[in-house]
Amino acid sequence: MCGRSLSRVRALPALSGIFGSGMSSGAFAETVLIHFSGHDAPGLTAELTAILARHDVSILDIGQAVVYEAVSLGILIGVPSGGSFVVLKEELVSHANHLGLQARFTNIPQDALQHWLHGLSRSHFIITVLGRAITAQHLSRVSAIIAAHGMNVDRIDRLSGQLSPSASPANACVELAVSGEPSREVSMRADFLAAAHDLCIDIAFQRESIFRRNRRLFAFDMDSTLIQGEVIDELAKIAGVGDRVVQITEAAMRGEIGFDESFTRRVALLQGLRAESVYNLLGTIPLVEGAERLIRTLKLLGYKTAILSGGFTFFARHLQERLGIDYIHSNELEIVDGAVTGRVLPPIVNGARKAELLKQIACREGISLEQVVAVGDGANDIPMLNLAGMGIAFRAKPLVRQNTDHSLSCLGLDGLLYLIGVRDRDLQPDETPV
């Protein structure tokens, strides 16, 4: 394969059927927004909707939220022609009082209803705010940007266990669903980027789509993405050429010289290094914070995983065995007679090769590239980051952050779970950060 809003709730899919099958909004005698609020308890929604069912009203929209045991339930109803809302209202008020809830009723004029219906066709976006803690200052800045661009907040969810965790390190995350004009997207991204820099948090801005909810493959760079360091730099230290290799590595990661040239020059400096010294490096470079939890969770959810690395196969294979990675593609360090020759077996896995391999894996898995998440930190990762449906610069160089739509710098790698909508409460207790 190779505007104004009637409520802060989302429209139900059934709404299009109500107005798309020949029945117009004028078919109702009244359109009323009912809002219940109070202390949450089991069965509240069931009892209230049972009353609506007995009166044969049409539910046009519904939404409910609970914040610290306080419930807010909004229901937009259409009272059929010939019907009366008076009796229904009295019954709802009486029963709400019995349940300890307050009930508020707002009649919606036809022009306001039509305005709302028109707004359902607006573009929808997901804004994810991530940090070690999420404060009022963070939410104030983010919501101010949303308002400044004429966007409407439709929903706010807390994805992390807490927003001000006491343990360290810890994760905090809030997700906002917003709607508005797509022409605002570019300028909003720029404002969020500036806010993230000023506040030392991460802010992801995605279009809401079927693909966002149906990612199937995560592809990772290895060095400085899955592991805390560069394998070639560690080998160079053992070989006594560490400073020379680091200089070339840093220039390449900044995009100042081509990857193939820099890689060839660095590997040549390893000539003569004994094989046992190479393999002794296994297990000595730790995983990046959150990497193991992320991969374990992705496997649990049925995602495929891949390592597409400009590093070495011997280390990528080690991670594959340890983490259960499905695909690995990296460079084969040539070892002859127990020593490194200073060469790699072609083809070199550079930026273009990573992008091509990503296409091949997606094709083999029978998925769209929109269903792929790619993660990396260096200039040679940019092609695959831009090719994937979601490309994420993880603790990346400035050049990479500037050339990708998403970046994560404040949390560990498991922070990526929030970007695909996974909540801490969705996971087992031993999978959830404090």
Short mmCIF file of C-alpha atoms in Angstrom, two decimals:
data_model
loop_
_atom_site.label_atom_id
_atom_site.label_comp_id
_atom_site.label_asym_id
_atom_site.label_seq_id
_atom_site.Cartn_x
_atom_site.Cartn_y
_atom_site.Cartn_z
CA MET A 1 0.00 0.00 0.00
CA CYS A 2 2.84 1.15 -0.85
CA GLY A 3 -17.76 31.48 17.27
CA ARG A 4 -19.86 30.50 20.18
CA SER A 5 -20.31 27.16 21.77
CA LEU A 6 -23.40 25.80 23.46
CA SER A 7 -21.42 23.50 25.70
CA ARG A 8 -17.92 22.23 26.36
CA VAL A 9 -18.79 18.75 25.18
CA ARG A 10 -18.21 16.84 21.98
CA ALA A 11 -20.94 16.10 19.50
CA LEU A 12 -22.15 12.53 19.39
CA PRO A 13 -21.89 10.66 16.09
CA ALA A 14 -25.69 10.25 16.22
CA LEU A 15 -26.11 13.99 15.77
CA SER A 16 -25.32 13.88 12.06
CA GLY A 17 -27.98 11.22 11.67
CA ILE A 18 -30.61 13.37 13.38
CA PHE A 19 -30.12 16.34 11.08
CA GLY A 20 -28.77 14.47 8.05
CA SER A 21 -31.81 12.25 7.47
CA GLY A 22 -34.24 14.96 6.48
CA MET A 23 -35.14 16.22 9.95
CA SER A 24 -34.16 19.84 10.43
CA SER A 25 -33.47 21.65 13.67
CA GLY A 26 -36.85 23.34 13.17
CA ALA A 27 -38.59 19.99 13.72
CA PHE A 28 -38.36 20.51 17.49
CA ALA A 29 -40.79 22.54 19.56
CA GLU A 30 -37.88 23.55 21.84
CA THR A 31 -34.17 22.98 22.04
CA VAL A 32 -32.87 23.05 25.63
CA LEU A 33 -29.42 22.72 27.17
CA ILE A 34 -29.70 20.98 30.58
CA HIS A 35 -26.78 21.19 32.98
CA PHE A 36 -26.52 19.13 36.15
CA SER A 37 -23.76 19.66 38.73
CA GLY A 38 -22.97 18.37 42.18
CA HIS A 39 -21.32 15.49 44.03
CA ASP A 40 -20.68 12.47 41.84
CA ALA A 41 -22.20 9.10 42.67
CA PRO A 42 -22.87 5.87 40.76
CA GLY A 43 -26.08 5.80 38.73
CA LEU A 44 -26.67 9.54 38.30
CA THR A 45 -26.54 9.49 34.51
CA ALA A 46 -28.71 6.38 34.32
CA GLU A 47 -31.48 7.90 36.44
CA LEU A 48 -31.52 11.22 34.61
CA THR A 49 -31.47 9.77 31.11
CA ALA A 50 -34.27 7.36 32.09
CA ILE A 51 -36.50 10.40 32.69
CA LEU A 52 -35.58 11.79 29.28
CA ALA A 53 -36.40 8.43 27.70
CA ARG A 54 -39.89 8.40 29.20
CA HIS A 55 -40.60 11.80 27.63
CA ASP A 56 -39.33 10.70 24.20
CA VAL A 57 -36.98 13.66 23.64
CA SER A 58 -34.06 13.62 21.20
CA ILE A 59 -30.57 13.89 22.67
CA LEU A 60 -28.52 16.08 20.35
CA ASP A 61 -25.34 16.29 22.40
CA ILE A 62 -24.09 14.99 25.73
CA GLY A 63 -20.94 15.25 27.78
CA GLN A 64 -19.86 14.55 31.34
CA ALA A 65 -16.76 15.34 33.37
CA VAL A 66 -15.73 14.56 36.94
CA VAL A 67 -13.15 16.67 38.77
CA TYR A 68 -12.35 15.60 42.33
CA GLU A 69 -15.71 13.87 42.84
CA ALA A 70 -17.65 16.86 41.46
CA VAL A 71 -19.72 15.92 38.41
CA SER A 72 -20.78 18.19 35.56
CA LEU A 73 -23.23 16.70 33.08
CA GLY A 74 -24.52 18.60 30.05
CA ILE A 75 -27.30 17.33 27.77
CA LEU A 76 -28.66 19.15 24.75
CA ILE A 77 -32.18 17.95 23.93
CA GLY A 78 -34.80 18.53 21.28
CA VAL A 79 -38.41 18.46 22.48
CA PRO A 80 -40.61 17.02 19.69
CA SER A 81 -43.30 19.15 18.04
CA GLY A 82 -46.52 18.90 20.01
CA GLY A 83 -44.60 18.12 23.16
CA SER A 84 -44.17 20.26 26.27
CA PHE A 85 -41.01 20.80 28.24
CA VAL A 86 -42.82 22.02 31.37
CA VAL A 87 -43.69 18.60 32.79
CA LEU A 88 -40.25 17.20 31.93
CA LYS A 89 -38.52 20.16 33.57
CA GLU A 90 -40.49 19.73 36.81
CA GLU A 91 -39.62 16.07 36.96
CA LEU A 92 -35.93 16.70 36.27
CA VAL A 93 -35.72 19.43 38.95
CA SER A 94 -37.42 17.21 41.52
CA HIS A 95 -35.21 14.23 40.79
CA ALA A 96 -32.05 16.32 40.66
CA ASN A 97 -32.83 17.68 44.13
CA HIS A 98 -33.33 14.13 45.34
CA LEU A 99 -29.90 13.21 43.95
CA GLY A 100 -28.23 16.25 45.50
CA LEU A 101 -27.65 17.92 42.14
CA GLN A 102 -28.32 21.41 40.86
CA ALA A 103 -30.17 21.65 37.52
CA ARG A 104 -29.94 24.59 35.14
CA PHE A 105 -31.92 24.96 31.89
CA THR A 106 -31.12 27.19 28.90
CA ASN A 107 -33.41 27.53 25.89
CA ILE A 108 -31.40 27.62 22.69
CA PRO A 109 -32.68 29.90 19.87
CA GLN A 110 -32.70 28.54 16.34
CA ASP A 111 -29.93 30.84 15.12
CA ALA A 112 -27.65 29.78 17.99
CA LEU A 113 -28.35 26.14 17.25
CA GLN A 114 -27.54 26.60 13.58
CA HIS A 115 -24.32 28.41 14.53
CA TRP A 116 -23.34 25.48 16.72
CA LEU A 117 -24.18 22.94 14.01
CA HIS A 118 -22.00 24.85 11.57
CA GLY A 119 -19.16 24.75 14.08
CA LEU A 120 -19.19 20.95 14.14
CA SER A 121 -17.40 20.97 10.79
CA ARG A 122 -14.41 22.90 12.14
CA SER A 123 -10.99 21.31 12.32
CA HIS A 124 -10.09 19.57 15.55
CA PHE A 125 -6.69 19.44 17.25
CA ILE A 126 -5.09 17.83 20.29
CA ILE A 127 -2.73 19.85 22.50
CA THR A 128 -0.66 17.85 24.96
CA VAL A 129 1.16 19.67 27.77
CA LEU A 130 3.95 17.64 29.40
CA GLY A 131 6.37 18.32 32.23
CA ARG A 132 7.60 17.10 35.59
CA ALA A 133 4.66 19.09 37.00
CA ILE A 134 1.88 21.08 35.32
CA THR A 135 1.15 24.39 37.04
CA ALA A 136 -1.45 27.14 36.77
CA GLN A 137 1.16 29.24 34.98
CA HIS A 138 1.58 26.57 32.32
CA LEU A 139 -2.14 26.17 31.73
CA SER A 140 -2.68 29.92 31.72
CA ARG A 141 -0.09 30.42 28.98
CA VAL A 142 -1.37 27.56 26.86
CA SER A 143 -5.03 28.55 27.16
CA ALA A 144 -4.15 32.18 26.37
CA ILE A 145 -2.54 31.07 23.11
CA ILE A 146 -5.59 28.99 22.24
CA ALA A 147 -7.90 31.97 22.90
CA ALA A 148 -5.68 34.39 21.00
CA HIS A 149 -6.01 32.24 17.89
CA GLY A 150 -9.79 32.02 18.11
CA MET A 151 -9.80 28.35 19.04
CA ASN A 152 -12.39 26.77 21.33
CA VAL A 153 -11.49 24.32 24.10
CA ASP A 154 -13.85 21.37 23.78
CA ARG A 155 -12.39 19.04 26.39
CA ILE A 156 -9.60 18.87 28.99
CA ASP A 157 -8.27 15.58 30.37
CA ARG A 158 -5.57 14.76 32.88
CA LEU A 159 -3.56 11.85 31.47
CA SER A 160 -1.00 11.49 34.25
CA GLY A 161 -1.69 10.17 37.73
CA GLN A 162 -1.07 13.58 39.27
CA LEU A 163 -0.25 17.08 38.04
CA SER A 164 2.09 17.94 40.92
CA PRO A 165 3.84 14.65 41.72
CA SER A 166 5.94 14.52 44.88
CA ALA A 167 8.39 11.90 43.63
CA SER A 168 11.26 12.57 41.25
CA PRO A 169 11.54 11.92 38.40
CA ALA A 170 7.83 11.97 37.64
CA ASN A 171 5.52 12.66 34.74
CA ALA A 172 2.65 15.14 34.50
CA CYS A 173 0.40 15.62 31.49
CA VAL A 174 -2.79 17.42 30.47
CA GLU A 175 -4.50 16.93 27.11
CA LEU A 176 -6.74 19.59 25.57
CA ALA A 177 -9.04 18.98 22.60
CA VAL A 178 -9.64 22.21 20.68
CA SER A 179 -11.41 23.22 17.48
CA GLY A 180 -11.12 26.12 15.10
CA GLU A 181 -9.83 27.24 11.73
CA PRO A 182 -6.89 25.25 10.29
CA SER A 183 -5.30 28.47 8.99
CA ARG A 184 -4.19 29.12 12.58
CA GLU A 185 -2.09 25.97 12.78
CA VAL A 186 1.31 27.32 11.72
CA SER A 187 1.23 30.42 13.91
CA MET A 188 -0.08 28.42 16.89
CA ARG A 189 2.80 25.97 16.56
CA ALA A 190 5.24 28.88 16.70
CA ASP A 191 3.57 30.32 19.81
CA PHE A 192 3.55 26.93 21.55
CA LEU A 193 7.23 26.43 20.71
CA ALA A 194 8.08 29.77 22.32
CA ALA A 195 5.93 28.99 25.38
CA ALA A 196 7.54 25.57 25.81
CA HIS A 197 10.99 27.17 25.75
CA ASP A 198 10.04 29.90 28.22
CA LEU A 199 8.32 27.53 30.68
CA CYS A 200 10.65 24.51 30.35
CA ILE A 201 7.81 22.18 29.38
CA ASP A 202 6.85 20.30 26.23
CA ILE A 203 3.76 21.17 24.18
CA ALA A 204 2.62 18.89 21.36
CA PHE A 205 0.09 20.11 18.80
CA GLN A 206 -1.56 17.47 16.61
CA ARG A 207 -4.45 17.34 14.21
CA GLU A 208 -7.19 15.07 15.49
CA SER A 209 -7.71 12.30 12.96
CA ILE A 210 -8.40 8.61 12.65
CA PHE A 211 -4.66 8.07 12.15
CA ARG A 212 -3.77 9.75 15.45
CA ARG A 213 -5.88 7.16 17.24
CA ASN A 214 -4.54 4.28 15.18
CA ARG A 215 -0.74 4.40 15.20
CA ARG A 216 0.73 0.94 14.64
CA LEU A 217 4.55 1.29 14.43
CA PHE A 218 7.20 3.09 16.46
CA ALA A 219 10.63 3.50 14.84
CA PHE A 220 13.55 4.66 16.97
CA ASP A 221 17.03 5.93 16.43
CA MET A 222 19.30 4.13 18.90
CA ASP A 223 22.24 6.22 20.08
CA SER A 224 21.17 9.05 22.44
CA THR A 225 17.52 8.08 21.81
CA LEU A 226 17.07 4.60 23.24
CA ILE A 227 20.41 4.58 25.05
CA GLN A 228 22.29 7.28 26.96
CA GLY A 229 25.20 7.90 24.67
CA GLU A 230 26.84 7.10 21.35
CA VAL A 231 28.30 3.62 20.92
CA ILE A 232 30.97 4.82 18.51
CA ASP A 233 32.12 7.43 21.01
CA GLU A 234 32.47 4.78 23.72
CA LEU A 235 34.45 2.51 21.39
CA ALA A 236 36.68 5.45 20.50
CA LYS A 237 37.46 6.04 24.17
CA ILE A 238 38.54 2.43 24.51
CA ALA A 239 40.68 2.80 21.38
CA GLY A 240 42.25 6.00 22.70
CA VAL A 241 40.82 8.25 19.98
CA GLY A 242 37.84 9.57 21.88
CA ASP A 243 38.45 13.29 21.46
CA ARG A 244 38.97 13.01 17.70
CA VAL A 245 35.80 10.97 17.19
CA VAL A 246 33.65 13.19 19.41
CA GLN A 247 34.60 16.24 17.38
CA ILE A 248 33.49 14.55 14.16
CA THR A 249 30.32 13.19 15.82
CA GLU A 250 29.21 16.58 17.11
CA ALA A 251 29.77 18.21 13.73
CA ALA A 252 27.69 15.51 12.05
CA MET A 253 24.85 15.73 14.56
CA ARG A 254 24.72 19.48 14.01
CA GLY A 255 24.43 18.82 10.27
CA GLU A 256 27.74 20.55 9.45
CA ILE A 257 29.17 17.59 7.52
CA GLY A 258 27.51 14.71 5.75
CA PHE A 259 26.75 11.59 7.74
CA ASP A 260 28.46 9.15 5.35
CA GLU A 261 31.71 11.11 5.39
CA SER A 262 31.72 11.62 9.14
CA PHE A 263 30.81 8.01 9.83
CA THR A 264 33.51 6.65 7.53
CA ARG A 265 36.13 8.88 9.14
CA ARG A 266 35.10 7.91 12.67
CA VAL A 267 35.04 4.17 12.00
CA ALA A 268 38.46 4.33 10.36
CA LEU A 269 39.87 5.61 13.66
CA LEU A 270 38.76 2.34 15.34
CA GLN A 271 41.05 0.18 13.24
CA GLY A 272 42.85 -2.42 15.35
CA LEU A 273 40.42 -2.38 18.27
CA ARG A 274 40.08 -5.93 19.62
CA ALA A 275 36.73 -7.69 19.22
CA GLU A 276 36.49 -8.54 22.92
CA SER A 277 36.70 -4.83 23.74
CA VAL A 278 33.82 -4.19 21.35
CA TYR A 279 31.55 -6.82 22.87
CA ASN A 280 32.47 -5.89 26.43
CA LEU A 281 30.64 -2.63 25.77
CA LEU A 282 27.30 -4.46 25.75
CA GLY A 283 25.29 -3.70 28.86
CA THR A 284 27.54 -0.82 29.93
CA ILE A 285 25.53 1.97 28.24
CA PRO A 286 22.23 2.45 30.13
CA LEU A 287 18.86 2.86 28.51
CA VAL A 288 17.32 6.32 28.36
CA GLU A 289 14.85 7.06 31.16
CA GLY A 290 11.47 5.52 30.38
CA ALA A 291 12.66 3.45 27.40
CA GLU A 292 11.93 0.05 28.92
CA ARG A 293 8.49 1.11 30.15
CA LEU A 294 7.64 2.58 26.76
CA ILE A 295 8.62 -0.50 24.76
CA ARG A 296 6.93 -2.85 27.21
CA THR A 297 3.69 -0.85 26.98
CA LEU A 298 3.82 -0.63 23.19
CA LYS A 299 4.21 -4.40 22.97
CA LEU A 300 1.29 -4.85 25.37
CA LEU A 301 -0.84 -2.64 23.11
CA GLY A 302 0.15 -4.54 19.97
CA TYR A 303 2.44 -1.98 18.36
CA LYS A 304 5.37 -3.01 16.19
CA THR A 305 8.76 -1.50 17.03
CA ALA A 306 11.91 -0.87 15.01
CA ILE A 307 15.43 0.44 15.51
CA LEU A 308 16.73 2.40 12.51
CA SER A 309 20.20 3.41 13.56
CA GLY A 310 23.35 4.89 12.15
CA GLY A 311 25.09 3.00 14.94
CA PHE A 312 26.19 -0.61 15.02
CA THR A 313 24.29 -3.86 14.60
CA PHE A 314 25.98 -5.67 17.48
CA PHE A 315 24.49 -3.19 19.96
CA ALA A 316 21.12 -2.94 18.17
CA ARG A 317 20.81 -6.72 18.30
CA HIS A 318 21.56 -6.64 22.03
CA LEU A 319 18.66 -4.17 22.50
CA GLN A 320 16.44 -6.29 20.31
CA GLU A 321 16.98 -9.30 22.54
CA ARG A 322 16.58 -7.29 25.73
CA LEU A 323 13.49 -5.29 24.76
CA GLY A 324 11.82 -7.48 22.14
CA ILE A 325 12.21 -5.06 19.23
CA ASP A 326 10.61 -6.36 16.02
CA TYR A 327 12.96 -4.86 13.41
CA ILE A 328 16.57 -3.65 13.52
CA HIS A 329 18.55 -1.96 10.76
CA SER A 330 21.99 -0.53 11.50
CA ASN A 331 25.62 -0.66 10.36
CA GLU A 332 27.68 -3.84 10.43
CA LEU A 333 31.08 -3.13 11.96
CA GLU A 334 33.61 -5.29 10.12
CA ILE A 335 35.73 -7.47 12.38
CA VAL A 336 38.40 -9.76 10.86
CA ASP A 337 40.81 -12.01 12.77
CA GLY A 338 39.49 -10.68 16.08
CA ALA A 339 40.04 -6.99 15.33
CA VAL A 340 38.11 -4.05 13.88
CA THR A 341 39.20 -3.31 10.31
CA GLY A 342 38.08 0.30 10.36
CA ARG A 343 35.34 -0.35 7.79
CA VAL A 344 31.59 -1.04 7.80
CA LEU A 345 29.77 -3.32 5.41
CA PRO A 346 27.69 -1.31 2.90
CA PRO A 347 25.17 0.17 2.57
CA ILE A 348 25.64 2.77 5.30
CA VAL A 349 22.43 3.45 7.23
CA ASN A 350 22.27 7.21 6.78
CA GLY A 351 19.31 9.60 6.82
CA ALA A 352 18.02 8.66 3.38
CA ARG A 353 18.45 4.96 4.13
CA LYS A 354 16.48 5.32 7.38
CA ALA A 355 13.58 6.88 5.49
CA GLU A 356 13.63 4.14 2.88
CA LEU A 357 13.73 1.41 5.52
CA LEU A 358 10.80 3.06 7.28
CA LYS A 359 8.79 2.85 4.06
CA GLN A 360 9.71 -0.81 3.63
CA ILE A 361 8.66 -1.78 7.15
CA ALA A 362 5.35 0.10 6.85
CA CYS A 363 4.68 -1.65 3.55
CA ARG A 364 5.53 -5.05 5.04
CA GLU A 365 3.19 -4.39 7.96
CA GLY A 366 0.46 -3.24 5.59
CA ILE A 367 0.05 0.17 7.24
CA SER A 368 0.06 3.78 6.11
CA LEU A 369 3.01 6.01 6.93
CA GLU A 370 0.44 8.14 8.78
CA GLN A 371 0.27 5.29 11.30
CA VAL A 372 4.02 5.50 12.02
CA VAL A 373 5.73 7.32 14.88
CA ALA A 374 9.44 8.02 14.37
CA VAL A 375 11.74 9.17 17.17
CA GLY A 376 15.28 10.51 16.93
CA ASP A 377 17.72 13.19 18.03
CA GLY A 378 20.21 13.83 15.21
CA ALA A 379 20.32 15.49 11.80
CA ASN A 380 20.40 12.09 10.08
CA ASP A 381 17.01 11.33 11.66
CA ILE A 382 15.22 14.27 10.02
CA PRO A 383 14.20 12.43 6.82
CA MET A 384 12.42 9.64 8.70
CA LEU A 385 10.93 12.07 11.24
CA ASN A 386 9.38 14.09 8.42
CA LEU A 387 8.21 10.98 6.59
CA ALA A 388 6.33 9.47 9.53
CA GLY A 389 2.79 10.47 10.45
CA MET A 390 4.26 11.72 13.74
CA GLY A 391 7.94 12.61 13.93
CA ILE A 392 9.31 13.38 17.39
CA ALA A 393 12.65 15.02 18.17
CA PHE A 394 13.64 13.48 21.51
CA ARG A 395 16.10 15.49 23.61
CA ALA A 396 17.36 16.61 20.24
CA LYS A 397 19.76 19.12 18.77
CA PRO A 398 18.27 22.56 17.88
CA LEU A 399 18.48 21.80 14.16
CA VAL A 400 16.31 18.70 14.60
CA ARG A 401 13.72 20.45 16.79
CA GLN A 402 13.42 23.22 14.19
CA ASN A 403 12.74 20.70 11.42
CA THR A 404 10.13 18.51 13.09
CA ASP A 405 6.58 19.13 14.24
CA HIS A 406 6.98 17.59 17.70
CA SER A 407 9.68 17.48 20.34
CA LEU A 408 10.03 15.95 23.78
CA SER A 409 12.79 17.20 26.03
CA CYS A 410 11.46 17.42 29.59
CA LEU A 411 10.32 13.84 30.24
CA GLY A 412 11.69 10.38 29.69
CA LEU A 413 10.93 8.34 26.60
CA ASP A 414 7.76 6.96 28.18
CA GLY A 415 6.29 10.46 27.87
CA LEU A 416 5.56 9.47 24.27
CA LEU A 417 2.69 7.34 25.55
CA TYR A 418 0.75 10.51 26.37
CA LEU A 419 1.05 11.65 22.76
CA ILE A 420 -0.91 8.60 21.60
CA GLY A 421 -3.54 9.18 24.29
CA VAL A 422 -2.47 6.57 26.85
CA ARG A 423 -3.41 7.53 30.42
CA ASP A 424 -1.51 6.35 33.47
CA ARG A 425 -4.70 4.81 34.80
CA ASP A 426 -4.94 2.65 31.66
CA LEU A 427 -1.85 0.74 32.78
CA GLN A 428 -1.17 -1.78 35.52
CA PRO A 429 0.01 -0.32 38.86
CA ASP A 430 3.59 -1.48 38.27
CA GLU A 431 3.53 0.23 34.87
CA THR A 432 2.47 3.64 36.21
CA PRO A 433 4.99 6.30 37.31
CA VAL A 434 4.57 7.88 40.73
#
